[in-house]
């Protein structure tokens, strides 16, 4: 046997080697986190949309619904307990959704810093899905900030009375404030594209790819997105065109 082989030092461990990531920090764990948090946000959006439709019942019914959310569980529970549970849950879900999306995007960029000459899309994926999700998310975040200032905190809403939810909705979408209505509709369009792709991706992440159900999943995602956008859009349009006043 060669003396070189006998005296050759053992290979040193690579200092750059890293310990395996915790399951919830792995790519699969992050995708599941983004999918589950996204589903929770979709459920909240649907509930919020249903609440908005109370405006068609009139001022008394709409304000009673809003008051019921604040007084739910009293006197056993403190005032606005339900709202605070929803707010905290939303903050956690939004933070988890954004965090997982950002980490996955950064990892994908570092894994492939040079762009592909031709990006092949996955089956069922829009060729512009990345840009739709990224820029759509930015528009949605900006709209949420405005929505809080307008209808939650009433900072920019003409109606300052907290208990007059109906009056605040009518005031914010009045014909003279048409730019607000346009911005609202644009944000809903971004939300629709985000939901369509997000719901499809969430199902793919949780249930796995299934050729048999792929087209059905796409159809369901599109139907849910259209339903939500239409349910939200009907309120500002009805106020702007005088159907609700």
Short mmCIF file of C-alpha atoms in Angstrom, two decimals:
data_model
loop_
_atom_site.label_atom_id
_atom_site.label_comp_id
_atom_site.label_asym_id
_atom_site.label_seq_id
_atom_site.Cartn_x
_atom_site.Cartn_y
_atom_site.Cartn_z
CA UNK A 1 0.00 0.00 0.00
CA UNK A 2 1.30 3.47 -0.80
CA UNK A 3 2.70 5.47 2.11
CA UNK A 4 0.93 8.52 0.72
CA UNK A 5 -2.38 6.87 1.39
CA UNK A 6 -1.31 5.77 4.87
CA UNK A 7 -0.11 9.21 5.93
CA UNK A 8 -2.79 11.27 4.20
CA UNK A 9 -4.80 13.17 6.83
CA UNK A 10 -8.48 12.49 7.18
CA UNK A 11 -10.77 14.86 5.33
CA UNK A 12 -11.87 17.76 7.47
CA UNK A 13 -15.55 18.42 7.85
CA UNK A 14 -16.81 21.26 5.74
CA UNK A 15 -17.26 24.27 8.00
CA UNK A 16 -19.90 25.58 5.63
CA UNK A 17 -22.12 22.56 6.19
CA UNK A 18 -25.19 23.48 8.16
CA UNK A 19 -27.40 21.49 10.43
CA UNK A 20 -30.75 20.46 8.90
CA UNK A 21 -33.46 23.08 9.25
CA UNK A 22 -36.36 22.54 11.60
CA UNK A 23 -39.40 21.14 9.74
CA UNK A 24 -41.32 24.40 10.00
CA UNK A 25 -38.34 26.30 8.52
CA UNK A 26 -37.83 23.94 5.59
CA UNK A 27 -39.20 24.83 2.17
CA UNK A 28 -42.03 22.34 2.57
CA UNK A 29 -42.84 23.67 6.04
CA UNK A 30 -42.86 27.25 4.77
CA UNK A 31 -45.13 26.32 1.86
CA UNK A 32 -47.55 24.64 4.26
CA UNK A 33 -47.42 27.69 6.55
CA UNK A 34 -48.20 29.98 3.64
CA UNK A 35 -51.02 27.72 2.45
CA UNK A 36 -52.69 27.34 5.86
CA UNK A 37 -52.38 31.04 6.73
CA UNK A 38 -53.75 31.89 3.29
CA UNK A 39 -56.77 29.64 3.80
CA UNK A 40 -57.48 31.32 7.15
CA UNK A 41 -57.29 34.72 5.49
CA UNK A 42 -59.67 33.59 2.74
CA UNK A 43 -62.19 32.44 5.36
CA UNK A 44 -61.97 35.83 7.07
CA UNK A 45 -62.41 37.61 3.74
CA UNK A 46 -65.56 35.61 3.02
CA UNK A 47 -66.97 36.40 6.48
CA UNK A 48 -66.11 40.08 6.02
CA UNK A 49 -67.79 40.11 2.62
CA UNK A 50 -70.96 38.59 4.09
CA UNK A 51 -70.94 41.25 6.82
CA UNK A 52 -70.66 44.05 4.26
CA UNK A 53 -73.80 42.85 2.50
CA UNK A 54 -75.83 43.88 5.56
CA UNK A 55 -75.70 47.38 4.10
CA UNK A 56 -78.54 46.38 1.76
CA UNK A 57 -80.78 45.73 4.78
CA UNK A 58 -80.64 49.38 5.82
CA UNK A 59 -79.01 51.56 8.45
CA UNK A 60 -80.62 49.95 11.49
CA UNK A 61 -79.76 46.38 10.54
CA UNK A 62 -76.21 47.22 9.44
CA UNK A 63 -75.46 49.12 12.63
CA UNK A 64 -77.01 46.35 14.73
CA UNK A 65 -74.72 43.83 13.07
CA UNK A 66 -71.66 46.01 13.75
CA UNK A 67 -72.74 46.52 17.36
CA UNK A 68 -73.23 42.77 17.77
CA UNK A 69 -69.60 42.16 16.80
CA UNK A 70 -68.45 44.56 19.53
CA UNK A 71 -70.78 43.23 22.22
CA UNK A 72 -70.47 39.51 21.42
CA UNK A 73 -70.23 37.43 24.62
CA UNK A 74 -71.09 40.22 27.05
CA UNK A 75 -71.28 40.29 30.02
CA UNK A 76 -69.27 37.06 30.35
CA UNK A 77 -66.57 38.40 28.05
CA UNK A 78 -65.07 41.90 27.88
CA UNK A 79 -66.30 44.39 25.31
CA UNK A 80 -65.00 43.73 21.77
CA UNK A 81 -63.55 40.34 22.77
CA UNK A 82 -64.53 38.74 19.46
CA UNK A 83 -63.03 41.61 17.49
CA UNK A 84 -59.74 41.41 19.37
CA UNK A 85 -59.53 37.65 18.86
CA UNK A 86 -60.09 38.21 15.13
CA UNK A 87 -57.56 41.06 15.01
CA UNK A 88 -54.83 39.07 16.75
CA UNK A 89 -55.56 36.03 14.60
CA UNK A 90 -55.38 38.18 11.46
CA UNK A 91 -52.08 39.73 12.49
CA UNK A 92 -50.58 36.29 13.13
CA UNK A 93 -51.93 34.88 9.85
CA UNK A 94 -50.77 37.88 7.80
CA UNK A 95 -47.32 37.85 9.43
CA UNK A 96 -46.92 34.10 8.83
CA UNK A 97 -48.13 34.46 5.23
CA UNK A 98 -45.78 37.33 4.37
CA UNK A 99 -42.82 35.85 6.26
CA UNK A 100 -43.06 32.47 4.55
CA UNK A 101 -43.51 34.09 1.13
CA UNK A 102 -40.48 36.35 1.58
CA UNK A 103 -38.22 33.57 2.86
CA UNK A 104 -39.20 31.27 0.00
CA UNK A 105 -38.59 34.04 -2.54
CA UNK A 106 -35.16 34.84 -1.10
CA UNK A 107 -34.17 31.17 -1.09
CA UNK A 108 -35.33 30.74 -4.67
CA UNK A 109 -33.29 33.78 -5.71
CA UNK A 110 -30.12 32.53 -4.00
CA UNK A 111 -30.60 29.07 -5.44
CA UNK A 112 -30.78 30.48 -8.95
CA UNK A 113 -29.31 34.03 -9.03
CA UNK A 114 -29.11 33.95 -12.84
CA UNK A 115 -32.49 34.09 -14.50
CA UNK A 116 -33.53 31.35 -16.87
CA UNK A 117 -33.43 32.31 -20.53
CA UNK A 118 -36.91 30.83 -20.86
CA UNK A 119 -38.94 30.22 -17.74
CA UNK A 120 -41.09 27.12 -18.14
CA UNK A 121 -44.30 27.39 -16.24
CA UNK A 122 -45.81 24.60 -14.22
CA UNK A 123 -49.06 23.10 -15.39
CA UNK A 124 -51.93 25.34 -14.37
CA UNK A 125 -49.60 28.23 -13.47
CA UNK A 126 -49.97 31.58 -15.18
CA UNK A 127 -46.76 32.72 -16.90
CA UNK A 128 -47.02 35.99 -14.96
CA UNK A 129 -48.03 34.39 -11.65
CA UNK A 130 -44.93 35.61 -9.81
CA UNK A 131 -45.52 39.23 -10.76
CA UNK A 132 -49.26 38.97 -10.11
CA UNK A 133 -48.67 37.63 -6.62
CA UNK A 134 -45.88 40.06 -5.74
CA UNK A 135 -47.34 43.31 -7.06
CA UNK A 136 -50.88 42.26 -6.20
CA UNK A 137 -49.79 41.72 -2.61
CA UNK A 138 -48.31 45.23 -2.49
CA UNK A 139 -51.57 46.76 -3.76
CA UNK A 140 -53.56 44.72 -1.22
CA UNK A 141 -51.33 45.85 1.67
CA UNK A 142 -51.71 49.51 0.64
CA UNK A 143 -55.46 49.06 0.41
CA UNK A 144 -55.66 47.42 3.86
CA UNK A 145 -53.84 50.43 5.35
CA UNK A 146 -56.31 52.79 3.68
CA UNK A 147 -59.25 50.60 4.70
CA UNK A 148 -58.19 50.76 8.35
CA UNK A 149 -57.77 54.55 8.21
CA UNK A 150 -61.12 54.95 6.47
CA UNK A 151 -63.65 52.49 7.87
CA UNK A 152 -62.02 51.19 11.06
CA UNK A 153 -60.31 54.16 12.69
CA UNK A 154 -62.32 56.77 10.68
CA UNK A 155 -59.26 59.00 10.32
CA UNK A 156 -60.11 59.90 6.71
CA UNK A 157 -63.84 59.15 6.83
CA UNK A 158 -66.38 61.98 7.11
CA UNK A 159 -68.43 59.96 9.63
CA UNK A 160 -66.62 59.87 12.98
CA UNK A 161 -69.37 58.13 14.97
CA UNK A 162 -68.07 54.64 15.68
CA UNK A 163 -71.52 53.08 15.96
CA UNK A 164 -72.70 54.37 12.57
CA UNK A 165 -71.12 51.72 10.33
CA UNK A 166 -73.81 52.22 7.70
CA UNK A 167 -73.17 55.96 7.49
CA UNK A 168 -69.42 55.39 7.18
CA UNK A 169 -69.85 52.99 4.26
CA UNK A 170 -72.23 55.33 2.44
CA UNK A 171 -69.96 58.32 3.05
CA UNK A 172 -66.76 56.65 1.83
CA UNK A 173 -68.31 55.50 -1.47
CA UNK A 174 -70.39 58.61 -2.15
CA UNK A 175 -70.25 59.88 -5.77
CA UNK A 176 -68.04 62.86 -4.87
CA UNK A 177 -65.42 60.45 -3.49
CA UNK A 178 -65.26 58.43 -6.70
CA UNK A 179 -61.42 58.09 -6.55
CA UNK A 180 -61.87 56.00 -3.38
CA UNK A 181 -64.31 53.74 -5.21
CA UNK A 182 -61.91 53.36 -8.15
CA UNK A 183 -59.04 52.49 -5.81
CA UNK A 184 -61.29 50.01 -4.01
CA UNK A 185 -62.19 48.29 -7.28
CA UNK A 186 -58.57 48.17 -8.42
CA UNK A 187 -57.57 46.60 -5.11
CA UNK A 188 -60.37 44.06 -5.51
CA UNK A 189 -59.04 43.17 -8.96
CA UNK A 190 -55.59 42.57 -7.47
CA UNK A 191 -57.20 40.53 -4.70
CA UNK A 192 -59.05 38.42 -7.24
CA UNK A 193 -55.88 37.48 -9.14
CA UNK A 194 -54.08 36.83 -5.84
CA UNK A 195 -56.89 34.59 -4.61
CA UNK A 196 -57.19 32.68 -7.85
CA UNK A 197 -53.53 31.71 -7.89
CA UNK A 198 -53.19 31.47 -4.10
CA UNK A 199 -56.09 29.06 -3.62
CA UNK A 200 -54.84 26.85 -6.43
CA UNK A 201 -51.31 26.85 -4.97
CA UNK A 202 -52.59 26.11 -1.46
CA UNK A 203 -54.53 23.07 -2.67
CA UNK A 204 -51.48 21.87 -4.61
CA UNK A 205 -49.29 22.28 -1.52
CA UNK A 206 -51.62 20.51 0.90
CA UNK A 207 -53.16 17.83 -1.34
CA UNK A 208 -50.27 17.40 -3.74
CA UNK A 209 -50.37 17.49 -7.55
CA UNK A 210 -53.17 15.47 -9.00
CA UNK A 211 -53.74 15.50 -12.73
CA UNK A 212 -57.34 14.37 -12.37
CA UNK A 213 -58.27 17.23 -10.04
CA UNK A 214 -56.00 19.95 -11.47
CA UNK A 215 -58.59 21.52 -13.78
CA UNK A 216 -61.29 21.20 -11.14
CA UNK A 217 -59.06 22.92 -8.61
CA UNK A 218 -58.41 25.72 -11.07
CA UNK A 219 -62.14 26.12 -11.69
CA UNK A 220 -62.93 26.18 -7.97
CA UNK A 221 -60.19 28.74 -7.31
CA UNK A 222 -61.49 30.96 -10.10
CA UNK A 223 -65.10 30.64 -8.88
CA UNK A 224 -64.16 31.55 -5.30
CA UNK A 225 -62.11 34.54 -6.49
CA UNK A 226 -64.94 35.83 -8.71
CA UNK A 227 -67.52 35.35 -5.94
CA UNK A 228 -65.44 37.27 -3.41
CA UNK A 229 -64.61 40.12 -5.79
CA UNK A 230 -68.26 40.45 -6.87
CA UNK A 231 -69.49 40.30 -3.27
CA UNK A 232 -67.19 43.12 -2.25
CA UNK A 233 -67.59 45.22 -5.39
CA UNK A 234 -71.38 45.32 -5.29
CA UNK A 235 -71.36 47.51 -2.16
CA UNK A 236 -69.32 50.50 -3.44
CA UNK A 237 -71.01 50.30 -6.83
CA UNK A 238 -74.46 50.32 -5.23
CA UNK A 239 -73.58 53.35 -3.08
CA UNK A 240 -71.91 55.25 -5.92
CA UNK A 241 -74.88 54.77 -8.24
CA UNK A 242 -77.44 55.66 -5.56
CA UNK A 243 -78.93 52.24 -4.93
CA UNK A 244 -77.92 52.57 -1.27
CA UNK A 245 -78.08 56.01 0.34
#
